[in-house]
Amino acid sequence: MVSNRLPFVLSRTADGGLVSRPGSGGLVTALLPVLRDRGGVWVGWPGIADHDADVEAALAGATGKAGYQLAPVMLGAEEVAGFYHGFSNEVLWPLFHDLQSLCNFDPAYWRSYGEVNHKYAQVVLDHARADDFVWVHDYQLLLLAAELRRAGLVAPLGFFLHIPFPPLDIYLKLPWRFTLLRALLDFDLIGFQTLRDQRNFLQCVRALLPAARVMQRGRLVRIDGHQVRVGSFPIGIDAGAFQRQASSPTVIAAAEALRAELPHRELILGVDRLDYTKGIPLRLTAFRTALRKYPDLQGRVTLLQVVVPSRDDIPQYRDLKTRIEQLVGEINGEFTRPGGWVPIHYVYRALDRLDLVAYYRAAHIALVTPLKDGMNLVAKEFCACSVGGDGVLILSEFAGAAAQLQHGALLVNPYDVEATADAIHQACMLPPAERRRRMTALRRAVRRQDVFGWVNGFLEAAIARDLGAFPLPEDYRPSAEAEQAYWDTELA
Ligand code: ADQ
């Protein structure tokens, strides 16, 4: 496994000591048995920008606890600035989320990106044998296969992109568009979250690389005698674990306490990393519109918006935080009733897992409205934790999750503030039977396509002769009639 960061995070304490925290996300949980059973190695940056000997020692200790080997890529502060904050997060991140005007196409970033991908390749080469399968993750490592092939590695190389792939017109803005796209085709398998991303990628390949031939209805690309398989593998969560935790006595007590503080109110929940792709300001504006347009909601709904600090050393993220806090202030200023109802409760910090699950369980409605998202796990986690079966999910059409969750969620275009406001009102008014029907469909989808299935699907695709026999995941294209028609049949 190769990812930007190791699933073990090291950080320095004030007195210069080192603390390590194991990764606990769904991806790590799903991969742990695979790595443990087959003796895997995880290559990545330990999250600390120095090279002191105690870092190596701490990682050696952490390897024992992890159940697989950790192979650190040591990065200096300048490399972290150019490769990670720079090219990854100021070029690829905004561009791949269709936000080209936020890109900073600094050529120095590109050079650093190339050098650091080379450095990751060196660590992979120290560990990989010809019969290993190398699985590379995400947009920080798009050049890795090209680096590894140049060094002569023949092992099969798979890649999964966790974020969206942009359409041609947007991708074209990238000054290094040909090099990057060609380098991606040095992998043997390229996985996307959705058919939307796969289509966008193939559109770029067809337009920019005349030597490439797209075959098998977009599942195979042949270039310079090399075959690349291409597929869509929507990532899931450890749904069972979330459901179990949401049913635990501690969570039930915490969720009841939260609801007791907000009696007779619909609790609407937003949970996001601080990121401009998550659409938080537009969501707040839509909530304000809903309160203005539907005065019956005043005093009846509370929005709990949790924002997890992230990338706050990039100026755009600091500006975003200011904008969010300004909007929360304005909306609370407009509607708060002295001594009583406050429309928005705003939390700016990372929550521990138990609190997060308690929020999911307590919420009546989740408002998940990214401008674009590879998948969006918050939407799935909310469904898994809605064990009462009556939660309502309002979901952006532009989250990858919309494809799998389209039959139960209320889908919205997050740029359409009026329609999002209408959806908030609709969610509050949904009859209990329809809430249940929708949530049942959602929970089934989340359970059926969990993170373990995702890992297996990707690994099976990696060894399959061709992807022709693989079922295609569900597609989503906005259509006014589709949703209505679905529910007309469902209710009939
Ligand atoms: P992210 O952009 O980080 O992931 P998302 O998929 O929503 O977005 O995952 C966020 C994760 O952070 C969730 O697992 C959630 O539980 C956790 N989290 C949220 N709020 C938290 C809080 N307050 N405290 C602690 N943890 C919190 C990227 C892509 C996504 C893609 C994923 C996985 O941008 O599109 O779905 O990778 O592929």
Coordinates of C-alpha atoms and ligand atoms in Angstrom, one line a residue:
M1 CA 0.0 0.0 0.0
V2 CA 1.3 3.5 -0.8
S3 CA -0.5 6.6 0.3
N4 CA 0.6 10.1 1.1
R5 CA 0.4 9.5 4.8
L6 CA 1.0 6.4 6.8
P7 CA -2.0 5.3 8.7
F8 CA 0.0 5.9 11.9
V9 CA 0.4 9.6 12.7
L10 CA 3.4 10.8 14.6
S11 CA 3.5 14.3 16.2
R12 CA 5.8 16.1 18.5
T13 CA 4.7 17.2 21.9
A14 CA 5.7 20.6 23.4
D15 CA 8.6 19.1 25.2
G16 CA 10.0 17.6 22.0
G17 CA 8.8 14.0 22.6
L18 CA 7.0 11.9 20.0
V19 CA 3.5 10.5 20.2
S20 CA 2.0 8.1 17.7
R21 CA -1.7 7.5 17.0
P22 CA -2.8 4.6 14.9
G23 CA -5.1 5.4 12.0
S24 CA -8.7 4.4 12.6
G25 CA -10.5 5.2 9.4
G26 CA -12.5 2.7 7.4
L27 CA -9.8 2.3 4.8
V28 CA -7.3 1.1 7.4
T29 CA -9.8 -1.2 9.1
A30 CA -10.7 -2.8 5.8
L31 CA -7.1 -3.3 4.7
L32 CA -5.7 -4.5 8.0
P33 CA -6.7 -8.1 7.6
V34 CA -5.4 -8.1 4.0
L35 CA -2.0 -6.7 5.1
R36 CA -1.8 -8.8 8.2
D37 CA -2.6 -12.1 6.4
R38 CA -0.3 -11.5 3.5
G39 CA 2.5 -9.7 5.3
G40 CA 2.0 -6.3 3.7
V41 CA 4.0 -3.1 3.8
W42 CA 2.5 0.4 4.0
V43 CA 4.6 3.2 2.5
G44 CA 3.9 6.8 3.4
W45 CA 4.8 10.0 5.1
P46 CA 4.7 9.8 8.9
G47 CA 3.2 13.3 9.2
I48 CA 6.3 15.0 10.7
A49 CA 8.7 17.1 8.7
D50 CA 12.1 16.1 10.1
H51 CA 14.5 13.3 9.9
D52 CA 15.6 12.7 13.5
A53 CA 16.6 9.2 14.5
D54 CA 13.8 9.0 17.1
V55 CA 11.2 9.1 14.3
E56 CA 12.6 5.9 12.9
A57 CA 12.6 4.3 16.3
A58 CA 9.0 5.4 17.0
L59 CA 7.9 3.9 13.7
A60 CA 9.7 0.7 14.3
G61 CA 7.8 0.5 17.6
A62 CA 4.5 1.3 15.9
T63 CA 5.1 -1.4 13.3
G64 CA 4.8 -4.0 16.1
K65 CA 1.3 -2.6 17.1
A66 CA 0.1 -2.2 13.5
G67 CA 0.3 -5.8 12.4
Y68 CA 2.0 -4.9 9.1
Q69 CA 5.3 -3.2 8.3
L70 CA 5.4 0.6 8.1
A71 CA 7.9 2.1 5.6
P72 CA 8.3 5.8 6.1
V73 CA 9.0 8.4 3.4
M74 CA 10.9 11.2 5.2
L75 CA 10.0 14.6 3.9
G76 CA 11.6 18.0 4.7
A77 CA 9.6 21.1 5.4
E78 CA 10.2 22.5 1.9
E79 CA 9.1 19.2 0.3
V80 CA 5.9 19.3 2.4
A81 CA 5.3 22.9 1.3
G82 CA 5.8 22.3 -2.4
F83 CA 4.5 18.8 -2.9
Y84 CA 1.7 18.5 -0.4
H85 CA 0.4 22.0 0.4
G86 CA 1.5 23.3 -3.0
F87 CA 0.9 21.0 -5.9
S88 CA -1.4 18.5 -4.2
N89 CA -3.6 21.0 -2.4
E90 CA -3.4 24.2 -4.3
V91 CA -3.4 22.7 -7.8
L92 CA -4.8 19.2 -8.0
W93 CA -7.3 19.5 -5.2
P94 CA -9.2 22.6 -6.6
L95 CA -8.8 21.6 -10.2
F96 CA -10.1 18.1 -9.8
H97 CA -13.1 19.5 -7.9
D98 CA -13.8 21.9 -10.9
L99 CA -12.6 25.0 -9.0
Q100 CA -10.0 26.1 -11.5
S101 CA -10.1 29.7 -10.3
L102 CA -8.7 28.6 -6.9
C103 CA -5.6 27.0 -8.5
N104 CA -2.1 28.3 -8.0
F105 CA -0.2 26.8 -11.0
D106 CA 3.3 27.6 -9.5
P107 CA 5.9 25.8 -11.6
A108 CA 8.0 25.3 -8.5
Y109 CA 5.2 23.2 -7.0
W110 CA 5.3 20.9 -10.1
R111 CA 9.0 20.3 -9.7
S112 CA 8.6 19.5 -6.1
Y113 CA 5.7 17.1 -6.9
G114 CA 8.0 15.2 -9.3
E115 CA 10.9 15.0 -6.9
V116 CA 8.7 13.8 -4.0
N117 CA 6.9 11.2 -6.2
H118 CA 10.5 10.0 -7.1
K119 CA 11.3 9.8 -3.4
Y120 CA 8.2 7.7 -2.7
A121 CA 9.2 5.4 -5.6
Q122 CA 12.6 4.9 -4.0
V123 CA 11.0 3.6 -0.8
V124 CA 8.6 1.3 -2.7
L125 CA 11.6 -0.1 -4.7
D126 CA 13.4 -0.9 -1.4
H127 CA 10.5 -3.2 -0.5
A128 CA 8.7 -4.4 -3.6
R129 CA 9.5 -7.7 -5.3
A130 CA 8.3 -8.6 -8.8
D131 CA 5.4 -10.8 -7.5
D132 CA 4.0 -8.1 -5.2
F133 CA 0.9 -6.1 -5.9
V134 CA 1.4 -2.4 -5.3
W135 CA -1.7 -0.5 -4.6
V136 CA -1.3 3.3 -4.8
H137 CA -3.8 5.8 -3.3
D138 CA -4.9 9.2 -4.4
Y139 CA -4.0 12.4 -6.1
Q140 CA -0.7 13.0 -4.3
L141 CA 0.9 10.1 -6.2
L142 CA -0.2 10.4 -9.8
L143 CA 3.4 10.1 -11.1
L144 CA 4.3 7.0 -9.1
A145 CA 3.8 4.3 -11.7
A146 CA 5.9 6.3 -14.2
E147 CA 8.7 6.6 -11.6
L148 CA 8.5 2.9 -10.7
R149 CA 8.5 1.7 -14.4
R150 CA 11.5 4.0 -15.2
A151 CA 13.4 2.3 -12.4
G152 CA 12.5 -1.1 -13.9
L153 CA 9.9 -2.4 -11.5
V154 CA 7.7 -5.1 -13.2
A155 CA 5.3 -5.7 -10.3
P156 CA 1.6 -5.1 -11.1
L157 CA 0.6 -1.5 -10.1
G158 CA -2.9 -0.5 -9.1
F159 CA -4.2 3.0 -8.4
F160 CA -7.3 4.4 -6.8
L161 CA -8.4 8.0 -7.0
H162 CA -10.4 9.0 -4.0
I163 CA -11.3 12.4 -5.4
P164 CA -13.2 13.2 -8.6
F165 CA -11.6 13.3 -12.0
P166 CA -12.5 16.5 -13.8
P167 CA -14.1 16.9 -17.3
L168 CA -11.8 17.7 -20.2
D169 CA -12.5 21.4 -20.4
I170 CA -11.3 21.8 -16.8
Y171 CA -8.4 19.3 -16.9
L172 CA -7.1 21.2 -20.0
K173 CA -6.1 24.1 -17.8
L174 CA -3.4 22.1 -16.1
P175 CA 0.0 23.2 -17.6
W176 CA 1.4 19.7 -17.2
R177 CA -1.7 17.9 -18.6
F178 CA 0.0 15.6 -21.1
T179 CA 2.8 14.4 -18.8
L180 CA 0.4 13.7 -15.9
L181 CA -2.2 11.8 -18.0
R182 CA 0.5 9.7 -19.7
A183 CA 2.1 8.9 -16.4
L184 CA -1.2 7.6 -15.0
L185 CA -1.4 5.1 -17.9
D186 CA 1.7 3.4 -16.6
F187 CA -0.5 1.8 -13.9
D188 CA -2.1 -1.6 -14.8
L189 CA -5.4 -0.8 -13.1
I190 CA -6.9 2.6 -12.5
G191 CA -9.9 2.8 -10.2
F192 CA -12.4 5.7 -9.8
Q193 CA -15.2 6.3 -7.4
T194 CA -17.9 6.7 -10.0
L195 CA -18.8 6.2 -13.6
R196 CA -18.8 10.0 -13.8
D197 CA -15.1 10.2 -13.0
Q198 CA -14.3 7.2 -15.3
R199 CA -16.1 8.9 -18.2
N200 CA -14.2 12.2 -17.6
F201 CA -10.9 10.4 -17.5
L202 CA -11.6 8.6 -20.7
Q203 CA -12.7 11.8 -22.4
C204 CA -9.3 13.3 -21.5
V205 CA -7.4 10.2 -22.7
R206 CA -9.3 10.2 -26.1
A207 CA -8.7 13.9 -26.6
L208 CA -5.2 14.3 -25.4
L209 CA -3.4 11.0 -26.2
P210 CA -4.0 10.0 -29.9
A211 CA -1.7 7.0 -29.4
A212 CA -4.2 5.5 -26.8
R213 CA -7.0 3.2 -27.9
V214 CA -10.0 3.0 -25.6
M215 CA -11.6 -0.5 -25.8
Q216 CA -14.1 -2.8 -24.1
R217 CA -16.6 0.0 -23.6
G218 CA -14.2 2.1 -21.6
R219 CA -12.8 -0.7 -19.4
L220 CA -9.4 -1.0 -21.2
V221 CA -6.9 1.5 -22.6
R222 CA -4.1 0.3 -24.8
I223 CA -1.1 2.6 -25.3
D224 CA 2.5 1.8 -26.6
G225 CA 1.9 -1.9 -26.2
H226 CA 0.7 -1.6 -22.6
Q227 CA -2.8 -2.4 -21.4
V228 CA -4.5 -0.5 -18.6
R229 CA -7.7 -1.6 -17.0
V230 CA -10.1 1.1 -15.9
G231 CA -13.0 0.7 -13.5
S232 CA -15.3 2.4 -11.0
F233 CA -15.2 1.1 -7.4
P234 CA -17.4 3.3 -5.1
I235 CA -15.7 3.3 -1.7
G236 CA -17.8 2.2 1.3
I237 CA -17.6 2.4 5.1
D238 CA -17.4 -0.3 7.8
A239 CA -21.2 -0.1 8.1
G240 CA -21.4 -2.9 10.7
A241 CA -19.0 -1.1 13.1
F242 CA -20.9 2.2 12.8
Q243 CA -24.2 0.5 13.3
R244 CA -23.0 -1.4 16.4
Q245 CA -21.5 1.7 17.9
A246 CA -24.6 3.7 17.3
S247 CA -26.6 1.0 19.2
S248 CA -24.2 1.0 22.2
P249 CA -25.5 2.3 25.5
T250 CA -23.0 5.1 25.7
V251 CA -24.0 6.5 22.3
I252 CA -27.7 6.0 23.1
A253 CA -27.3 8.0 26.3
A254 CA -25.3 10.8 24.5
A255 CA -27.8 11.0 21.7
E256 CA -30.7 11.2 24.1
A257 CA -29.0 13.9 26.1
L258 CA -28.5 15.9 22.9
R259 CA -32.1 15.5 21.9
A260 CA -33.3 16.4 25.3
E261 CA -31.5 19.7 25.0
L262 CA -33.4 20.5 21.8
P263 CA -36.9 19.2 22.6
H264 CA -39.6 19.4 20.0
R265 CA -37.1 20.3 17.3
E266 CA -35.9 18.7 14.1
L267 CA -32.1 18.4 14.5
I268 CA -30.3 19.0 11.2
L269 CA -26.7 17.9 11.1
G270 CA -23.8 19.1 8.9
V271 CA -20.3 17.5 9.4
D272 CA -17.4 18.5 7.2
R273 CA -13.7 19.1 7.1
L274 CA -13.0 22.8 6.7
D275 CA -12.9 22.8 2.9
Y276 CA -14.3 25.0 0.2
T277 CA -15.5 21.9 -1.7
K278 CA -17.9 21.0 1.0
G279 CA -20.2 23.9 0.2
I280 CA -20.7 25.1 3.8
P281 CA -21.4 28.9 3.0
L282 CA -24.0 28.0 0.4
R283 CA -25.6 25.5 2.8
L284 CA -25.9 28.1 5.5
T285 CA -27.4 30.5 3.0
A286 CA -29.9 27.8 2.0
F287 CA -30.8 27.3 5.7
R288 CA -31.3 31.1 6.0
T289 CA -33.5 31.0 2.9
A290 CA -35.5 28.2 4.4
L291 CA -36.2 30.1 7.6
R292 CA -37.2 33.2 5.7
K293 CA -39.4 31.3 3.1
Y294 CA -41.0 28.9 5.6
P295 CA -41.5 30.8 8.9
D296 CA -43.1 27.8 10.4
L297 CA -39.6 26.3 10.6
Q298 CA -38.5 29.0 13.0
G299 CA -38.3 27.6 16.5
R300 CA -38.8 24.1 15.1
V301 CA -35.4 23.3 13.5
T302 CA -31.9 23.6 14.7
L303 CA -28.8 23.2 12.5
L304 CA -25.8 21.7 14.2
Q305 CA -22.8 22.4 11.9
V306 CA -19.6 20.7 12.9
V307 CA -16.5 21.8 11.1
V308 CA -13.2 19.9 11.5
P309 CA -10.1 22.0 11.3
S310 CA -8.1 21.2 8.2
R311 CA -5.3 22.7 6.1
D312 CA -5.5 26.0 8.0
D313 CA -2.1 27.0 6.9
I314 CA -3.5 27.7 3.3
P315 CA -4.9 31.3 3.1
Q316 CA -8.1 30.2 1.3
Y317 CA -9.0 27.9 4.2
R318 CA -8.5 30.7 6.7
D319 CA -10.8 33.0 4.6
L320 CA -13.4 30.2 4.4
K321 CA -13.4 29.9 8.2
T322 CA -14.0 33.6 8.5
R323 CA -16.9 33.5 5.9
I324 CA -18.6 30.6 7.7
E325 CA -18.3 32.3 11.1
Q326 CA -19.7 35.5 9.7
L327 CA -22.7 33.8 8.1
V328 CA -23.4 31.8 11.3
G329 CA -23.3 35.1 13.2
E330 CA -25.6 36.9 10.7
I331 CA -28.2 34.1 10.7
N332 CA -28.2 33.7 14.5
G333 CA -28.4 37.5 14.7
E334 CA -31.5 37.5 12.5
F335 CA -33.5 34.7 14.0
T336 CA -32.4 34.0 17.6
R337 CA -35.1 34.4 20.2
P338 CA -33.7 35.8 23.4
G339 CA -33.8 33.2 26.1
G340 CA -34.9 30.5 23.7
W341 CA -34.2 29.1 20.3
V342 CA -30.9 29.6 18.5
P343 CA -31.0 28.4 14.8
I344 CA -27.4 27.3 14.3
H345 CA -25.1 25.6 16.8
Y346 CA -21.6 25.8 15.4
V347 CA -18.8 23.5 16.5
Y348 CA -15.2 24.0 15.2
R349 CA -13.0 21.1 16.3
A350 CA -12.3 17.4 15.6
L351 CA -14.8 15.2 17.4
D352 CA -13.9 11.8 18.7
R353 CA -15.6 8.9 17.1
L354 CA -18.1 8.4 19.9
D355 CA -19.3 12.0 19.8
L356 CA -19.6 11.9 16.1
V357 CA -21.7 8.7 16.1
A358 CA -23.9 10.2 18.9
Y359 CA -24.5 13.3 16.6
Y360 CA -25.3 11.0 13.7
R361 CA -27.7 9.0 15.8
A362 CA -29.4 12.1 17.4
A363 CA -29.9 13.9 14.1
H364 CA -33.2 13.8 12.3
I365 CA -31.8 15.1 9.1
A366 CA -28.3 15.2 7.6
L367 CA -27.5 18.1 5.3
V368 CA -24.6 16.9 3.1
T369 CA -24.2 19.4 0.2
P370 CA -20.6 19.4 -1.2
L371 CA -20.0 21.3 -4.5
K372 CA -18.2 18.2 -5.6
D373 CA -17.0 15.2 -3.7
G374 CA -15.3 11.9 -4.7
M375 CA -17.7 9.9 -2.6
N376 CA -18.5 11.6 0.8
L377 CA -18.4 9.1 3.7
V378 CA -20.3 11.4 6.1
A379 CA -23.5 10.7 4.1
K380 CA -23.0 6.9 4.4
E381 CA -22.0 7.1 8.1
F382 CA -25.2 9.0 8.9
C383 CA -27.3 6.3 7.2
A384 CA -25.4 3.5 9.1
C385 CA -26.0 5.2 12.4
S386 CA -29.6 6.1 11.8
V387 CA -30.6 2.9 13.5
G388 CA -34.1 4.2 14.4
G389 CA -34.6 4.1 10.6
D390 CA -36.3 7.5 10.3
G391 CA -33.4 9.8 9.5
V392 CA -33.6 11.9 6.3
L393 CA -30.6 12.5 4.1
I394 CA -30.4 15.6 2.0
L395 CA -27.5 15.0 -0.4
S396 CA -25.7 16.9 -3.1
E397 CA -26.0 15.5 -6.6
F398 CA -22.3 16.2 -7.0
A399 CA -21.2 13.9 -4.2
G400 CA -20.0 10.6 -5.7
A401 CA -22.4 9.0 -3.1
A402 CA -25.4 10.3 -5.1
A403 CA -25.2 7.4 -7.5
Q404 CA -25.6 4.7 -4.8
L405 CA -27.9 6.8 -2.5
Q406 CA -30.2 8.3 -5.2
H407 CA -33.2 6.2 -4.3
G408 CA -33.5 7.2 -0.7
A409 CA -31.9 10.6 -0.4
L410 CA -33.5 14.0 -1.2
L411 CA -31.0 15.1 -3.9
V412 CA -30.2 18.7 -4.4
N413 CA -28.0 20.9 -6.5
P414 CA -26.1 22.8 -3.8
Y415 CA -25.7 25.9 -6.1
D416 CA -29.5 26.1 -6.1
V417 CA -30.1 27.8 -2.8
E418 CA -33.9 28.0 -3.2
A419 CA -34.2 24.3 -4.1
T420 CA -32.0 23.3 -1.2
A421 CA -34.2 25.4 1.1
D422 CA -37.2 23.6 -0.3
A423 CA -35.6 20.3 0.4
I424 CA -34.9 21.3 4.0
H425 CA -38.6 22.1 4.4
Q426 CA -39.7 18.9 2.6
A427 CA -37.4 16.9 4.9
C428 CA -39.0 18.4 7.9
M429 CA -42.5 17.6 6.6
L430 CA -41.9 14.1 5.3
P431 CA -44.5 11.7 6.7
P432 CA -42.9 9.1 9.0
A433 CA -43.7 6.2 6.7
E434 CA -41.9 7.8 3.8
R435 CA -38.9 8.7 6.0
R436 CA -38.7 5.0 7.0
R437 CA -39.0 3.8 3.4
R438 CA -36.3 6.1 2.2
M439 CA -33.9 5.3 5.1
T440 CA -34.5 1.6 4.7
A441 CA -33.3 1.8 1.1
L442 CA -30.3 3.9 2.1
R443 CA -29.2 1.6 4.9
R444 CA -29.5 -1.3 2.6
A445 CA -27.3 0.4 0.0
V446 CA -24.7 1.3 2.6
R447 CA -24.6 -2.1 4.1
R448 CA -24.5 -4.0 0.8
Q449 CA -21.6 -2.0 -0.5
D450 CA -19.3 -1.6 2.5
V451 CA -15.6 -1.0 2.6
F452 CA -14.7 -4.7 2.8
G453 CA -16.6 -5.3 -0.5
W454 CA -14.7 -2.3 -1.9
V455 CA -11.3 -3.8 -1.1
N456 CA -12.2 -7.2 -2.5
G457 CA -13.7 -5.7 -5.6
F458 CA -10.5 -3.7 -6.3
L459 CA -8.2 -6.6 -5.6
E460 CA -10.3 -9.0 -7.8
A461 CA -10.2 -6.5 -10.6
A462 CA -6.4 -6.4 -10.2
I463 CA -6.1 -10.1 -10.9
A464 CA -9.0 -10.5 -13.4
R465 CA -8.1 -11.2 -17.0
D466 CA -10.5 -8.4 -18.1
L467 CA -13.1 -6.3 -16.5
G468 CA -15.8 -7.3 -19.0
A469 CA -17.5 -9.6 -16.5
F470 CA -17.5 -7.0 -13.7
P471 CA -20.9 -5.5 -12.9
L472 CA -21.0 -1.7 -13.5
P473 CA -21.9 0.4 -10.4
E474 CA -25.1 2.4 -10.6
D475 CA -24.8 5.7 -12.5
Y476 CA -26.4 9.0 -11.7
R477 CA -27.4 11.7 -14.1
P478 CA -29.7 14.5 -12.9
S479 CA -33.3 14.1 -14.2
A480 CA -36.4 15.9 -13.1
E481 CA -38.6 12.9 -13.9
A482 CA -36.4 10.0 -12.6
E483 CA -36.9 10.6 -8.9
Q484 CA -40.6 11.3 -9.2
A485 CA -41.1 8.2 -11.3
Y486 CA -39.1 6.0 -8.9
W487 CA -41.3 7.1 -6.0
D488 CA -44.5 6.8 -7.9
T489 CA -43.7 3.2 -8.6
E490 CA -42.4 2.6 -5.1
L491 CA -45.5 4.0 -3.4
A492 CA -48.0 2.3 -5.9
Ligands
ADQ1 P1 -12.8 13.7 2.7 O1 -12.7 14.9 1.8 O2 -12.0 13.8 4.0 O3 -12.3 12.3 2.0 P2 -15.3 12.3 3.5 O4 -15.5 11.2 2.6 O5 -16.6 13.0 4.0 O6 -14.4 13.5 3.0 O7 -14.6 11.7 4.8 C1 -14.5 12.5 6.0 C2 -14.1 11.5 7.2 O8 -13.8 12.3 8.3 C3 -15.3 10.7 7.6 O9 -15.0 9.4 7.7 C4 -15.7 11.3 8.9 O10 -16.2 10.3 9.9 C5 -14.5 11.9 9.4 N1 -14.9 13.1 10.2 C6 -15.8 14.0 9.8 N2 -16.0 14.9 10.8 C7 -15.3 14.5 11.8 C8 -15.1 15.1 13.1 N3 -15.7 16.2 13.5 N4 -14.2 14.5 13.9 C9 -13.6 13.4 13.5 N5 -13.7 12.8 12.3 C10 -14.6 13.4 11.5 C11 -11.7 12.0 0.7 C12 -12.6 12.5 -0.5 C13 -14.0 11.9 -0.4 C14 -13.9 10.4 -0.3 C15 -13.0 10.0 0.8 C16 -12.8 8.5 0.8 O11 -12.6 13.9 -0.6 O12 -14.7 12.3 -1.5 O13 -15.2 10.0 0.1 O14 -11.7 10.6 0.6 O15 -12.4 8.0 -0.5

